[in-house]
């Protein structure tokens, strides 16, 4: 299978807590190649497109508000099976139960809010990756 790309976002909690370098270092140390990197303030339009699949769910508005609450870091990483590999590095959605050794398991916790602040986003399929890269690196 040819090399693939994934979209990684370091969410506002990760940036605010000064964990950008730690998170990027974990992905690079795994062997994936950084292709693009930028710090941005997400627009309403970008977040509506990015999280369209979650519209209508109870955590949707808290999620959009959270993602608008401060700067994020967007990155494209490349490598064979990087989509699956980054999801494995990130760990489960809930930081409380994310495995130790993962980004969310090592660096995240539950803060008792309506949205899980879990440090990172990673694309979940090749189709999602191409769509999401188009949103953040148009
Ligand atoms: P993922 O980021 O692990 O792929 P998704 O199901 O795509 O998880 O959800 C997107 C984001 O929405 C999660 O990363 C998390 O921040 C938040 N989220 C998902 N499910 C819940 C929930 O049940 N309660 C609160 N927040 C949630
Ligand atoms: Mg997801």
PDB file of C-alpha atoms and ligand atoms in Angstrom:
ATOM      1  CA  UNK A   1       0.000   0.000   0.000  1.00  0.00           C
ATOM      2  CA  UNK A   2       1.318   3.458  -0.845  1.00  0.00           C
ATOM      3  CA  UNK A   3       2.171   6.129   1.707  1.00  0.00           C
ATOM      4  CA  UNK A   4      -0.860   7.865   3.187  1.00  0.00           C
ATOM      5  CA  UNK A   5      -1.479  11.145   5.009  1.00  0.00           C
ATOM      6  CA  UNK A   6      -3.513  12.036   8.072  1.00  0.00           C
ATOM      7  CA  UNK A   7      -4.748  15.268   9.596  1.00  0.00           C
ATOM      8  CA  UNK A   8      -3.743  15.816  13.224  1.00  0.00           C
ATOM      9  CA  UNK A   9      -5.128  18.653  15.320  1.00  0.00           C
ATOM     10  CA  UNK A  10      -3.683  19.580  18.695  1.00  0.00           C
ATOM     11  CA  UNK A  11      -6.793  20.904  20.395  1.00  0.00           C
ATOM     12  CA  UNK A  12      -6.896  24.113  22.483  1.00  0.00           C
ATOM     13  CA  UNK A  13      -6.265  22.206  25.734  1.00  0.00           C
ATOM     14  CA  UNK A  14      -3.049  20.724  24.347  1.00  0.00           C
ATOM     15  CA  UNK A  15      -1.786  24.062  23.076  1.00  0.00           C
ATOM     16  CA  UNK A  16      -2.784  25.938  26.271  1.00  0.00           C
ATOM     17  CA  UNK A  17      -1.092  23.355  28.485  1.00  0.00           C
ATOM     18  CA  UNK A  18       2.153  23.651  26.557  1.00  0.00           C
ATOM     19  CA  UNK A  19       2.020  20.091  25.229  1.00  0.00           C
ATOM     20  CA  UNK A  20       2.454  20.852  21.512  1.00  0.00           C
ATOM     21  CA  UNK A  21       6.107  19.833  21.435  1.00  0.00           C
ATOM     22  CA  UNK A  22       5.537  16.696  23.502  1.00  0.00           C
ATOM     23  CA  UNK A  23       2.716  15.549  21.220  1.00  0.00           C
ATOM     24  CA  UNK A  24       4.565  16.290  17.967  1.00  0.00           C
ATOM     25  CA  UNK A  25       7.672  14.552  19.351  1.00  0.00           C
ATOM     26  CA  UNK A  26       5.706  11.378  20.023  1.00  0.00           C
ATOM     27  CA  UNK A  27       4.447  11.277  16.440  1.00  0.00           C
ATOM     28  CA  UNK A  28       7.892  11.970  14.992  1.00  0.00           C
ATOM     29  CA  UNK A  29       9.539   9.456  17.334  1.00  0.00           C
ATOM     30  CA  UNK A  30       7.157   6.798  16.022  1.00  0.00           C
ATOM     31  CA  UNK A  31       8.652   7.488  12.600  1.00  0.00           C
ATOM     32  CA  UNK A  32       5.945   9.464  10.829  1.00  0.00           C
ATOM     33  CA  UNK A  33       7.010  12.420   8.726  1.00  0.00           C
ATOM     34  CA  UNK A  34       5.747  15.954   9.357  1.00  0.00           C
ATOM     35  CA  UNK A  35       4.557  17.416   6.043  1.00  0.00           C
ATOM     36  CA  UNK A  36       2.758  20.636   7.089  1.00  0.00           C
ATOM     37  CA  UNK A  37       2.356  22.469  10.399  1.00  0.00           C
ATOM     38  CA  UNK A  38       0.567  25.630  11.504  1.00  0.00           C
ATOM     39  CA  UNK A  39      -1.022  27.316  14.529  1.00  0.00           C
ATOM     40  CA  UNK A  40      -4.481  28.706  13.806  1.00  0.00           C
ATOM     41  CA  UNK A  41      -7.674  29.986  15.364  1.00  0.00           C
ATOM     42  CA  UNK A  42     -10.432  27.759  13.994  1.00  0.00           C
ATOM     43  CA  UNK A  43     -13.306  29.502  12.225  1.00  0.00           C
ATOM     44  CA  UNK A  44     -16.957  28.559  12.738  1.00  0.00           C
ATOM     45  CA  UNK A  45     -17.043  27.383   9.118  1.00  0.00           C
ATOM     46  CA  UNK A  46     -14.017  25.127   9.536  1.00  0.00           C
ATOM     47  CA  UNK A  47     -15.451  23.541  12.694  1.00  0.00           C
ATOM     48  CA  UNK A  48     -18.903  23.030  11.162  1.00  0.00           C
ATOM     49  CA  UNK A  49     -17.297  21.212   8.228  1.00  0.00           C
ATOM     50  CA  UNK A  50     -14.805  19.275  10.337  1.00  0.00           C
ATOM     51  CA  UNK A  51     -17.393  18.010  12.847  1.00  0.00           C
ATOM     52  CA  UNK A  52     -20.410  17.710  10.508  1.00  0.00           C
ATOM     53  CA  UNK A  53     -20.833  14.018  11.429  1.00  0.00           C
ATOM     54  CA  UNK A  54     -21.491  15.003  15.064  1.00  0.00           C
ATOM     55  CA  UNK A  55     -24.118  17.696  14.435  1.00  0.00           C
ATOM     56  CA  UNK A  56     -27.169  17.092  16.623  1.00  0.00           C
ATOM     57  CA  UNK A  57     -25.314  15.109  19.289  1.00  0.00           C
ATOM     58  CA  UNK A  58     -25.426  16.449  22.885  1.00  0.00           C
ATOM     59  CA  UNK A  59     -21.702  17.235  22.908  1.00  0.00           C
ATOM     60  CA  UNK A  60     -21.708  19.008  19.520  1.00  0.00           C
ATOM     61  CA  UNK A  61     -22.070  22.630  20.681  1.00  0.00           C
ATOM     62  CA  UNK A  62     -19.736  22.163  23.681  1.00  0.00           C
ATOM     63  CA  UNK A  63     -17.243  20.605  21.253  1.00  0.00           C
ATOM     64  CA  UNK A  64     -17.442  23.533  18.820  1.00  0.00           C
ATOM     65  CA  UNK A  65     -17.182  26.025  21.712  1.00  0.00           C
ATOM     66  CA  UNK A  66     -14.164  24.185  23.100  1.00  0.00           C
ATOM     67  CA  UNK A  67     -12.430  24.070  19.715  1.00  0.00           C
ATOM     68  CA  UNK A  68     -13.023  27.840  19.377  1.00  0.00           C
ATOM     69  CA  UNK A  69     -11.699  28.622  22.848  1.00  0.00           C
ATOM     70  CA  UNK A  70      -8.056  29.132  21.835  1.00  0.00           C
ATOM     71  CA  UNK A  71      -5.517  28.429  19.136  1.00  0.00           C
ATOM     72  CA  UNK A  72      -5.024  24.949  17.756  1.00  0.00           C
ATOM     73  CA  UNK A  73      -2.117  23.394  15.903  1.00  0.00           C
ATOM     74  CA  UNK A  74      -2.883  21.622  12.619  1.00  0.00           C
ATOM     75  CA  UNK A  75      -0.474  19.152  11.082  1.00  0.00           C
ATOM     76  CA  UNK A  76      -0.272  16.712   8.225  1.00  0.00           C
ATOM     77  CA  UNK A  77       1.741  13.568   8.930  1.00  0.00           C
ATOM     78  CA  UNK A  78       2.728  10.976   6.363  1.00  0.00           C
ATOM     79  CA  UNK A  79       3.689   7.311   6.442  1.00  0.00           C
ATOM     80  CA  UNK A  80       2.443   3.812   5.698  1.00  0.00           C
ATOM     81  CA  UNK A  81      -0.776   3.249   7.729  1.00  0.00           C
ATOM     82  CA  UNK A  82      -0.340   6.586   9.526  1.00  0.00           C
ATOM     83  CA  UNK A  83      -4.121   7.017   9.899  1.00  0.00           C
ATOM     84  CA  UNK A  84      -4.429   3.839  11.970  1.00  0.00           C
ATOM     85  CA  UNK A  85      -1.039   4.389  13.602  1.00  0.00           C
ATOM     86  CA  UNK A  86      -1.841   7.868  14.853  1.00  0.00           C
ATOM     87  CA  UNK A  87      -5.245   6.761  16.207  1.00  0.00           C
ATOM     88  CA  UNK A  88      -3.367   4.094  18.139  1.00  0.00           C
ATOM     89  CA  UNK A  89      -0.871   6.665  19.487  1.00  0.00           C
ATOM     90  CA  UNK A  90      -3.736   9.007  20.456  1.00  0.00           C
ATOM     91  CA  UNK A  91      -5.658   6.402  22.441  1.00  0.00           C
ATOM     92  CA  UNK A  92      -9.363   6.090  23.189  1.00  0.00           C
ATOM     93  CA  UNK A  93     -11.687   9.109  23.064  1.00  0.00           C
ATOM     94  CA  UNK A  94     -12.151   9.240  26.851  1.00  0.00           C
ATOM     95  CA  UNK A  95      -8.866  10.181  28.516  1.00  0.00           C
ATOM     96  CA  UNK A  96      -9.875   8.475  31.749  1.00  0.00           C
ATOM     97  CA  UNK A  97      -9.811   5.055  30.102  1.00  0.00           C
ATOM     98  CA  UNK A  98      -7.312   5.725  27.305  1.00  0.00           C
ATOM     99  CA  UNK A  99      -4.401   3.330  27.755  1.00  0.00           C
ATOM    100  CA  UNK A 100      -1.261   4.554  29.498  1.00  0.00           C
ATOM    101  CA  UNK A 101       1.407   5.109  26.864  1.00  0.00           C
ATOM    102  CA  UNK A 102      -1.029   6.916  24.584  1.00  0.00           C
ATOM    103  CA  UNK A 103      -1.251  10.699  24.219  1.00  0.00           C
ATOM    104  CA  UNK A 104      -4.692  10.855  25.788  1.00  0.00           C
ATOM    105  CA  UNK A 105      -3.854   8.218  28.416  1.00  0.00           C
ATOM    106  CA  UNK A 106      -0.614   9.866  29.537  1.00  0.00           C
ATOM    107  CA  UNK A 107      -1.494  13.546  29.220  1.00  0.00           C
ATOM    108  CA  UNK A 108      -5.294  13.780  29.508  1.00  0.00           C
ATOM    109  CA  UNK A 109      -7.962  13.491  32.152  1.00  0.00           C
ATOM    110  CA  UNK A 110     -11.677  14.162  32.624  1.00  0.00           C
ATOM    111  CA  UNK A 111     -12.389  17.742  33.709  1.00  0.00           C
ATOM    112  CA  UNK A 112     -16.112  17.217  34.416  1.00  0.00           C
ATOM    113  CA  UNK A 113     -17.270  19.164  31.363  1.00  0.00           C
ATOM    114  CA  UNK A 114     -19.862  18.456  28.674  1.00  0.00           C
ATOM    115  CA  UNK A 115     -17.105  17.794  26.140  1.00  0.00           C
ATOM    116  CA  UNK A 116     -14.135  15.505  26.596  1.00  0.00           C
ATOM    117  CA  UNK A 117     -11.000  17.631  26.347  1.00  0.00           C
ATOM    118  CA  UNK A 118      -8.701  15.009  24.925  1.00  0.00           C
ATOM    119  CA  UNK A 119      -5.803  16.923  23.407  1.00  0.00           C
ATOM    120  CA  UNK A 120      -5.794  15.650  19.831  1.00  0.00           C
ATOM    121  CA  UNK A 121      -7.824  14.846  16.751  1.00  0.00           C
ATOM    122  CA  UNK A 122      -6.793  12.299  14.134  1.00  0.00           C
ATOM    123  CA  UNK A 123      -8.564  11.385  10.913  1.00  0.00           C
ATOM    124  CA  UNK A 124     -10.376   8.030  11.055  1.00  0.00           C
ATOM    125  CA  UNK A 125     -10.189   6.938   7.385  1.00  0.00           C
ATOM    126  CA  UNK A 126      -8.495   7.824   4.108  1.00  0.00           C
ATOM    127  CA  UNK A 127     -11.645   9.620   2.975  1.00  0.00           C
ATOM    128  CA  UNK A 128     -11.839  11.633   6.209  1.00  0.00           C
ATOM    129  CA  UNK A 129      -8.146  12.498   5.958  1.00  0.00           C
ATOM    130  CA  UNK A 130      -8.404  13.967   2.481  1.00  0.00           C
ATOM    131  CA  UNK A 131     -11.597  15.854   3.392  1.00  0.00           C
ATOM    132  CA  UNK A 132     -10.106  17.234   6.623  1.00  0.00           C
ATOM    133  CA  UNK A 133      -6.775  18.196   5.035  1.00  0.00           C
ATOM    134  CA  UNK A 134      -8.845  20.249   2.582  1.00  0.00           C
ATOM    135  CA  UNK A 135     -10.515  22.094   5.479  1.00  0.00           C
ATOM    136  CA  UNK A 136      -7.332  23.023   7.365  1.00  0.00           C
ATOM    137  CA  UNK A 137      -4.844  23.307   4.511  1.00  0.00           C
ATOM    138  CA  UNK A 138      -7.003  24.692   1.697  1.00  0.00           C
TER     139      UNK A 138
HETATM  140  P1  LIG B   1     -12.412  10.785  18.325  1.00  0.00           P
HETATM  141  O1  LIG B   1     -11.832  12.186  18.491  1.00  0.00           O
HETATM  142  O2  LIG B   1     -11.786   9.811  19.266  1.00  0.00           O
HETATM  143  O3  LIG B   1     -12.421  10.314  16.881  1.00  0.00           O
HETATM  144  P2  LIG B   1     -15.279  11.287  18.012  1.00  0.00           P
HETATM  145  O4  LIG B   1     -16.303  10.267  18.339  1.00  0.00           O
HETATM  146  O5  LIG B   1     -14.996  11.566  16.565  1.00  0.00           O
HETATM  147  O6  LIG B   1     -13.933  10.880  18.793  1.00  0.00           O
HETATM  148  O7  LIG B   1     -15.728  12.638  18.734  1.00  0.00           O
HETATM  149  C1  LIG B   1     -15.129  13.866  18.425  1.00  0.00           C
HETATM  150  C2  LIG B   1     -14.773  14.574  19.725  1.00  0.00           C
HETATM  151  O8  LIG B   1     -15.979  14.907  20.427  1.00  0.00           O
HETATM  152  C3  LIG B   1     -13.973  13.736  20.713  1.00  0.00           C
HETATM  153  O9  LIG B   1     -12.582  13.738  20.454  1.00  0.00           O
HETATM  154  C4  LIG B   1     -14.310  14.413  22.029  1.00  0.00           C
HETATM  155  O10 LIG B   1     -13.577  15.628  22.204  1.00  0.00           O
HETATM  156  C5  LIG B   1     -15.777  14.749  21.834  1.00  0.00           C
HETATM  157  N1  LIG B   1     -16.683  13.681  22.294  1.00  0.00           N
HETATM  158  C6  LIG B   1     -16.972  12.530  21.638  1.00  0.00           C
HETATM  159  N2  LIG B   1     -17.856  11.783  22.322  1.00  0.00           N
HETATM  160  C7  LIG B   1     -18.131  12.492  23.436  1.00  0.00           C
HETATM  161  C8  LIG B   1     -19.018  12.241  24.562  1.00  0.00           C
HETATM  162  O11 LIG B   1     -19.698  11.220  24.646  1.00  0.00           O
HETATM  163  N3  LIG B   1     -19.033  13.187  25.530  1.00  0.00           N
HETATM  164  C9  LIG B   1     -18.281  14.338  25.477  1.00  0.00           C
HETATM  165  N4  LIG B   1     -17.468  14.612  24.439  1.00  0.00           N
HETATM  166  C10 LIG B   1     -17.391  13.702  23.432  1.00  0.00           C
HETATM  167 MG1  LIG B   2     -13.430  11.271  15.269  1.00  0.00          MG
END
